[in-house]
Amino acid sequence: MDDKKLVKELIAGNKKAFEEFYDKYYLCLYRSAYFLVGNKMDAEDILQDTFITAWNHIGELRSVNSLKTWLYRIMIRKAYRSGERKSKEVPDEYVQDKTDTTMLERGVSSDFTQDISQKNELQQALQMLDIKHREVIVLFYYEEMSISEIAKTLGCFEGTVKSRLSTARRKLRIILQSNDDTFNNLKMEVV
């Protein structure tokens, strides 16, 4: 079912349409929530709250064309409100495999995804970024949104998104390089 028909059915209160709506968007929203908050339990709570809010407010959607953007905006607001970040977990294999494929397709070096320790290192580095920089990385690389889609989702200018993305990349590079330097120094001391 296309989004236009789906929204009409949701407004009418059709529960079958809600199941289809959920199936269509839950994985990408969950993945983004997970990378924003850093653990499965909080991501699941955010996902649930996002869909409840969407169900309750679907009639307020201004344009069917902006359904995806509207959902991400709700999810990001829920992530902001989720409070303190709890212990970090390694994402389940399906999310991690999708992440690897997506990052390679978007031009991120395969060095990031060669082995599980590097995957964990990237996840930890991502969690070291503040939420504004983390969200642009997640939306751009993991959700494959364009700069203009991210700007609409976050309610800011495209220039702001570009600036945050550039800063986030630079910070990630510094974090990852400092981790490599620390690891290399430890190896040198052991030898």
XYZ file of N, CA and C in Angstrom:
573
model
N 0.855 -1.174 0.000
C 0.000 0.000 0.000
C 0.898 1.233 0.000
N 0.591 2.202 -0.861
C 1.399 3.418 -0.901
C 1.081 4.302 0.311
N 1.963 5.271 0.568
C 1.818 6.108 1.762
C 0.513 6.896 1.786
N 0.059 7.356 0.628
C -1.165 8.149 0.582
C -2.359 7.321 1.057
N -2.484 6.123 0.533
C -3.582 5.240 0.932
C -3.403 4.804 2.390
N -2.173 4.547 2.767
C -1.862 4.126 4.126
C -2.287 5.183 5.140
N -1.964 6.440 4.857
C -2.341 7.528 5.766
C -3.859 7.648 5.872
N -4.555 7.543 4.747
C -6.030 7.604 4.772
C -6.595 6.501 5.658
N -6.055 5.299 5.523
C -6.521 4.170 6.325
C -6.189 4.370 7.806
N -5.029 4.926 8.086
C -4.643 5.185 9.474
C -5.563 6.227 10.108
N -5.874 7.264 9.363
C -6.778 8.300 9.869
C -8.155 7.698 10.161
N -8.561 6.738 9.327
C -9.847 6.066 9.525
C -9.809 5.086 10.697
N -8.621 4.846 11.254
C -8.502 3.964 12.410
C -8.332 2.498 12.062
N -7.957 2.183 10.841
C -7.784 0.814 10.388
C -6.543 0.188 11.043
N -6.775 -0.837 11.870
C -5.665 -1.471 12.590
C -4.779 -2.313 11.672
N -5.339 -2.873 10.609
C -4.526 -3.608 9.630
C -3.543 -2.653 8.950
N -4.015 -1.448 8.659
C -3.147 -0.444 8.041
C -2.023 -0.068 9.008
N -2.343 -0.034 10.302
C -1.310 0.281 11.282
C -0.232 -0.799 11.290
N -0.640 -2.062 11.181
C 0.336 -3.152 11.130
C 1.253 -3.002 9.922
N 0.682 -2.654 8.790
C 1.488 -2.446 7.583
C 2.416 -1.242 7.751
N 1.895 -0.172 8.338
C 2.657 1.041 8.633
C 3.847 0.699 9.534
N 3.590 -0.064 10.572
C 4.638 -0.479 11.504
C 5.693 -1.324 10.783
N 5.233 -2.321 10.038
C 6.166 -3.201 9.321
C 7.037 -2.430 8.333
N 6.469 -1.405 7.739
C 7.197 -0.628 6.739
C 8.308 0.226 7.351
N 8.092 0.750 8.556
C 9.019 1.737 9.114
C 9.761 1.323 10.390
N 9.364 0.216 11.028
C 9.946 -0.065 12.337
C 11.448 -0.317 12.301
N 11.958 -1.031 11.310
C 13.375 -1.385 11.308
C 14.271 -0.161 11.158
N 13.950 0.710 10.226
C 14.801 1.894 10.033
C 14.707 2.835 11.242
N 13.519 2.959 11.831
C 13.380 3.806 13.018
C 14.109 3.198 14.219
N 13.986 1.887 14.363
C 14.676 1.220 15.466
C 16.189 1.388 15.337
N 16.704 1.161 14.150
C 18.142 1.272 13.915
C 18.628 2.680 14.267
N 17.904 3.684 13.812
C 18.305 5.064 14.106
C 18.213 5.353 15.596
N 17.135 4.915 16.226
C 16.979 5.134 17.674
C 18.117 4.455 18.429
N 18.447 3.250 18.005
C 19.527 2.529 18.665
C 20.841 3.313 18.581
N 21.175 3.793 17.397
C 22.431 4.507 17.244
C 22.405 5.875 17.919
N 21.235 6.427 18.141
C 21.155 7.698 18.859
C 21.317 7.504 20.357
N 20.708 6.459 20.921
C 20.743 6.297 22.372
C 21.741 5.264 22.866
N 22.154 4.339 21.993
C 23.221 3.427 22.350
C 22.845 2.132 23.027
N 21.560 1.861 23.244
C 21.204 0.554 23.801
C 19.813 0.118 23.352
N 19.630 -1.209 23.349
C 18.418 -1.807 22.796
C 17.156 -1.420 23.559
N 17.213 -1.468 24.879
C 16.003 -1.211 25.672
C 15.462 0.197 25.442
N 16.331 1.185 25.486
C 15.891 2.556 25.249
C 15.392 2.721 23.819
N 16.083 2.097 22.865
C 15.656 2.186 21.463
C 14.270 1.572 21.277
N 14.016 0.451 21.930
C 12.695 -0.185 21.836
C 11.612 0.706 22.444
N 11.931 1.344 23.576
C 10.971 2.268 24.199
C 10.683 3.457 23.284
N 11.728 3.987 22.694
C 11.574 5.122 21.779
C 10.737 4.719 20.575
N 11.001 3.539 20.044
C 10.239 3.038 18.903
C 8.755 2.917 19.252
N 8.470 2.329 20.391
C 7.080 2.175 20.828
C 6.415 3.542 20.999
N 7.086 4.456 21.673
C 6.535 5.806 21.869
C 6.323 6.525 20.541
N 7.231 6.312 19.604
C 7.116 6.942 18.285
C 5.849 6.481 17.573
N 5.616 5.191 17.562
C 4.430 4.672 16.868
C 3.136 5.029 17.588
N 3.149 5.082 18.895
C 1.949 5.499 19.635
C 1.630 6.958 19.304
N 2.662 7.796 19.318
C 2.468 9.215 18.994
C 1.980 9.369 17.553
N 2.580 8.629 16.637
C 2.166 8.709 15.230
C 0.705 8.290 15.074
N 0.313 7.208 15.722
C -1.072 6.728 15.655
C -2.039 7.787 16.197
N -1.672 8.384 17.322
C -2.547 9.369 17.958
C -2.626 10.690 17.214
N -1.607 11.004 16.420
C -1.541 12.316 15.774
C -1.479 12.260 14.251
N -1.798 11.127 13.665
C -1.699 10.975 12.210
C -2.570 11.989 11.475
N -3.647 12.396 12.075
C -4.523 13.390 11.455
C -3.880 14.761 11.337
N -2.810 14.999 12.079
C -2.118 16.288 12.053
C -1.031 16.344 10.970
N -0.799 15.224 10.295
C 0.201 15.183 9.232
C -0.223 16.121 8.107
N 0.627 17.068 7.775
C 0.280 18.094 6.773
C 0.347 17.583 5.346
N 1.315 16.725 5.068
C 1.500 16.226 3.710
C 1.916 14.765 3.757
N 1.251 13.953 2.964
C 1.589 12.538 2.894
C 3.033 12.354 2.435
N 3.521 13.263 1.624
C 4.897 13.186 1.123
C 5.930 13.320 2.232
N 5.542 13.877 3.349
C 6.487 14.076 4.437
C 6.296 13.057 5.571
N 5.617 11.949 5.299
C 5.359 10.937 6.330
C 6.653 10.432 6.966
N 7.620 10.050 6.149
C 8.882 9.520 6.672
C 9.611 10.574 7.516
N 9.682 11.775 7.014
C 10.329 12.872 7.735
C 9.624 13.130 9.058
N 8.297 13.117 9.023
C 7.480 13.333 10.221
C 7.771 12.256 11.257
N 7.851 11.004 10.841
C 8.153 9.897 11.758
C 9.539 10.056 12.384
N 10.523 10.401 11.569
C 11.871 10.584 12.104
C 11.924 11.750 13.089
N 11.189 12.780 12.804
C 11.163 13.934 13.725
C 10.602 13.507 15.074
N 9.521 12.725 15.058
C 8.939 12.219 16.306
C 9.967 11.361 17.034
N 10.608 10.446 16.309
C 11.579 9.541 16.920
C 12.751 10.309 17.537
N 13.235 11.309 16.837
C 14.364 12.084 17.356
C 13.965 12.849 18.616
N 12.772 13.398 18.631
C 12.301 14.082 19.847
C 12.194 13.107 21.010
N 11.712 11.907 20.738
C 11.620 10.881 21.787
C 13.018 10.511 22.279
N 13.973 10.434 21.375
C 15.345 10.108 21.758
C 15.927 11.204 22.654
N 15.655 12.454 22.323
C 16.139 13.567 23.152
C 15.596 13.455 24.565
N 14.358 13.031 24.662
C 13.688 12.982 25.963
C 13.957 11.697 26.728
N 14.670 10.799 26.143
C 14.847 9.488 26.779
C 15.729 9.533 28.027
N 16.369 10.658 28.261
C 17.132 10.818 29.493
C 18.557 10.315 29.384
N 19.108 9.971 30.515
C 20.499 9.526 30.588
C 20.716 8.297 29.729
N 21.855 8.286 29.079
C 22.218 7.142 28.252
C 22.736 6.040 29.174
N 22.141 4.859 29.016
C 22.524 3.734 29.866
C 23.676 2.971 29.241
N 23.928 1.803 29.759
C 25.066 1.015 29.255
C 24.927 0.738 27.763
N 26.047 0.710 27.110
C 26.075 0.513 25.662
C 26.104 -0.979 25.347
N 25.390 -1.373 24.306
C 25.363 -2.762 23.866
C 25.820 -2.835 22.425
N 26.236 -3.999 22.020
C 26.531 -4.233 20.615
C 25.196 -4.490 19.935
N 24.915 -3.854 18.790
C 23.633 -4.083 18.128
C 23.494 -5.528 17.680
N 22.234 -5.969 17.529
C 22.051 -7.341 17.060
C 22.626 -7.473 15.657
N 22.869 -8.704 15.229
C 23.604 -8.941 13.987
C 22.920 -8.342 12.768
N 21.601 -8.386 12.712
C 20.911 -7.875 11.529
C 21.143 -6.375 11.372
N 21.010 -5.643 12.455
C 21.227 -4.196 12.405
C 22.664 -3.907 12.014
N 23.610 -4.633 12.586
C 25.017 -4.392 12.286
C 25.332 -4.734 10.831
N 24.784 -5.845 10.328
C 25.034 -6.207 8.929
C 24.494 -5.153 7.991
N 23.290 -4.634 8.257
C 22.689 -3.589 7.428
C 23.544 -2.327 7.499
N 24.045 -2.029 8.675
C 24.887 -0.863 8.868
C 26.142 -0.968 8.010
N 26.787 -2.124 8.032
C 28.016 -2.320 7.264
C 27.768 -2.083 5.787
N 26.716 -2.692 5.253
C 26.392 -2.563 3.837
C 26.117 -1.114 3.480
N 25.320 -0.456 4.297
C 24.939 0.928 4.030
C 26.155 1.843 4.044
N 27.023 1.680 5.030
C 28.184 2.562 5.122
C 29.117 2.357 3.935
N 29.281 1.122 3.499
C 30.129 0.869 2.339
C 29.538 1.485 1.084
N 28.211 1.365 0.935
C 27.551 1.939 -0.234
C 27.643 3.458 -0.245
N 27.670 4.090 0.924
C 27.712 5.546 1.010
C 29.139 6.077 0.979
N 30.111 5.238 0.748
C 31.479 5.721 0.566
C 32.325 5.729 1.809
N 31.870 5.101 2.891
C 32.692 5.017 4.085
C 33.678 3.882 3.874
N 34.903 4.097 4.210
C 35.957 3.112 4.001
C 35.612 1.768 4.621
N 35.979 0.708 3.933
C 35.737 -0.640 4.459
C 36.598 -0.907 5.687
N 37.588 -0.030 5.959
C 38.392 -0.175 7.172
C 37.513 -0.143 8.414
N 36.377 0.566 8.336
C 35.488 0.675 9.487
C 34.823 -0.655 9.827
N 34.674 -1.507 8.824
C 33.831 -2.679 9.036
C 34.559 -3.999 8.838
N 35.856 -4.041 8.972
C 36.600 -5.271 8.699
C 36.382 -6.342 9.753
N 36.305 -5.991 11.008
C 36.082 -7.015 12.021
C 35.246 -6.451 13.157
N 34.818 -7.352 14.033
C 33.882 -6.974 15.097
C 34.472 -5.951 16.051
N 35.769 -6.007 16.307
C 36.354 -5.032 17.225
C 36.278 -3.624 16.636
N 36.460 -3.519 15.323
C 36.345 -2.208 14.696
C 34.895 -1.732 14.697
N 33.945 -2.649 14.558
C 32.531 -2.284 14.622
C 32.202 -1.725 16.000
N 32.706 -2.408 17.018
C 32.472 -1.937 18.381
C 33.136 -0.586 18.613
N 34.329 -0.425 18.065
C 35.058 0.834 18.201
C 34.283 1.977 17.547
N 33.732 1.724 16.372
C 32.946 2.743 15.690
C 31.702 3.092 16.490
N 31.024 2.066 17.022
C 29.826 2.302 17.840
C 30.176 3.135 19.073
N 31.283 2.798 19.729
C 31.710 3.549 20.909
C 32.068 4.986 20.535
N 32.739 5.162 19.419
C 33.112 6.507 18.968
C 31.859 7.316 18.650
N 30.898 6.689 18.025
C 29.640 7.362 17.706
C 28.950 7.838 18.983
N 28.989 7.034 20.022
C 28.356 7.402 21.291
C 29.096 8.531 22.006
N 30.347 8.773 21.627
C 31.112 9.864 22.233
C 30.725 11.225 21.654
N 30.060 11.214 20.503
C 29.605 12.469 19.904
C 28.392 12.990 20.648
N 28.209 14.296 20.651
C 26.986 14.842 21.236
C 25.821 14.490 20.310
N 24.613 14.576 20.826
C 23.430 14.091 20.107
C 23.222 14.796 18.762
N 23.510 16.068 18.668
C 23.293 16.798 17.409
C 24.207 16.296 16.291
N 25.426 15.934 16.649
C 26.348 15.401 15.649
C 26.056 13.922 15.367
N 25.679 13.195 16.402
C 25.347 11.784 16.229
C 24.140 11.617 15.310
N 23.118 12.466 15.490
C 21.901 12.299 14.694
C 22.142 12.541 13.207
N 22.998 13.494 12.839
C 23.245 13.705 11.406
C 24.032 12.542 10.803
N 24.958 11.969 11.565
C 25.691 10.788 11.089
C 24.725 9.621 10.890
N 23.874 9.388 11.865
C 22.915 8.281 11.789
C 21.972 8.463 10.607
N 21.419 9.654 10.462
C 20.461 9.878 9.380
C 21.128 9.835 8.004
N 22.333 10.344 7.897
C 23.012 10.373 6.599
C 23.549 8.997 6.203
N 24.311 8.367 7.091
C 24.958 7.108 6.731
C 24.073 5.884 6.939
N 23.352 5.842 8.035
C 22.582 4.643 8.338
C 21.198 4.658 7.686
N 20.589 5.822 7.587
C 19.247 5.916 7.003
C 19.261 6.426 5.573
N 20.446 6.775 5.087
C 20.639 7.202 3.707
C 19.764 8.385 3.304
N 19.549 9.292 4.233
C 18.784 10.501 3.926
C 19.696 11.520 3.254
N 19.102 12.319 2.393
C 19.852 13.402 1.764
C 19.983 14.559 2.761
N 20.831 15.505 2.427
C 21.012 16.684 3.277
C 19.674 17.407 3.451
N 18.917 17.562 2.367
C 17.630 18.277 2.470
C 16.623 17.496 3.307
N 16.615 16.165 3.206
C 15.706 15.365 4.048
C 16.075 15.486 5.522
N 17.361 15.483 5.808
C 17.806 15.629 7.193
C 17.401 17.001 7.723
N 17.574 18.037 6.911
C 17.198 19.392 7.323
C 15.706 19.457 7.649
N 14.874 18.843 6.814
C 13.432 18.821 7.082
C 13.122 18.040 8.356
N 13.782 16.918 8.523
C 13.555 16.080 9.700
C 13.932 16.810 10.984
N 15.059 17.486 10.964
C 15.556 18.166 12.160
C 15.006 19.582 12.315
N 14.353 20.076 11.271
C 13.799 21.427 11.343
C 14.877 22.496 11.352
N 15.918 22.299 10.543
C 16.990 23.294 10.476
C 17.386 23.512 9.016
N 18.325 24.409 8.792
C 18.782 24.730 7.445
C 19.728 23.649 6.923
N 19.800 23.516 5.605
C 20.713 22.554 4.992
C 22.159 22.876 5.356
N 22.498 24.149 5.425
C 23.850 24.550 5.804
C 24.213 24.069 7.207
N 23.232 24.089 8.094
C 23.457 23.599 9.460
C 23.754 22.108 9.437
N 23.004 21.364 8.630
C 23.219 19.923 8.513
C 24.615 19.650 7.960
N 24.996 20.379 6.908
C 26.323 20.185 6.314
C 27.431 20.480 7.328
N 27.253 21.537 8.084
C 28.235 21.911 9.093
C 28.345 20.841 10.176
N 27.191 20.381 10.667
C 27.194 19.344 11.705
C 27.806 18.046 11.183
N 27.496 17.700 9.950
C 28.026 16.481 9.351
C 29.546 16.567 9.216
N 30.026 17.703 8.775
C 31.471 17.905 8.639
C 32.163 17.824 10.001
N 31.586 18.493 10.980
C 32.157 18.483 12.330
C 32.122 17.076 12.913
N 31.020 16.375 12.718
C 30.884 15.011 13.242
C 31.922 14.081 12.619
N 32.127 14.193 11.323
C 33.136 13.362 10.645
C 34.522 13.640 11.208
N 34.813 14.928 11.382
C 36.127 15.313 11.922
C 36.305 14.754 13.331
N 35.281 14.891 14.172
C 35.361 14.385 15.544
C 35.508 12.868 15.566
N 34.755 12.180 14.712
C 34.879 10.717 14.643
C 36.283 10.305 14.227
N 36.816 11.001 13.242
C 38.167 10.700 12.777
C 39.173 10.866 13.919
N 39.042 11.945 14.672
C 39.955 12.205 15.795
C 39.805 11.123 16.858
N 38.573 10.782 17.200
C 38.326 9.749 18.214
C 38.912 8.418 17.774
N 38.644 8.046 16.535
C 39.127 6.758 16.040
C 40.644 6.732 15.922
N 41.250 7.849 15.509
C 42.705 7.905 15.415
C 43.334 7.855 16.798
N 42.742 8.529 17.767
C 43.303 8.507 19.121
C 43.203 7.105 19.711
N 42.132 6.388 19.385
C 42.013 4.998 19.837
C 43.085 4.136 19.195
N 43.354 4.344 17.910
C 44.403 3.595 17.216
C 45.770 3.901 17.821
N 46.034 5.187 18.122
C 47.310 5.571 18.714
C 47.494 4.919 20.076
N 46.440 4.905 20.886
C 46.497 4.283 22.209
C 46.793 2.796 22.071
N 46.083 2.145 21.147
C 46.278 0.717 20.909
C 47.712 0.453 20.424
N 48.198 1.251 19.493
C 49.554 1.068 18.973
C 50.600 1.303 20.060
N 50.381 2.285 20.928
C 51.314 2.550 22.031
C 51.344 1.371 22.996
N 50.187 0.779 23.266
C 50.146 -0.387 24.151
C 50.898 -1.552 23.540
N 50.748 -1.764 22.237
C 51.459 -2.840 21.559
C 52.965 -2.623 21.645
N 53.414 -1.369 21.492
C 54.839 -1.055 21.522
C 55.394 -1.325 22.918
N 54.612 -0.997 23.952
C 55.087 -1.199 25.320
C 55.186 -2.679 25.654
N 54.281 -3.495 25.132
C 54.292 -4.924 25.409
C 55.487 -5.593 24.752
N 55.823 -5.183 23.541
C 56.935 -5.773 22.791
C 58.209 -5.335 23.426
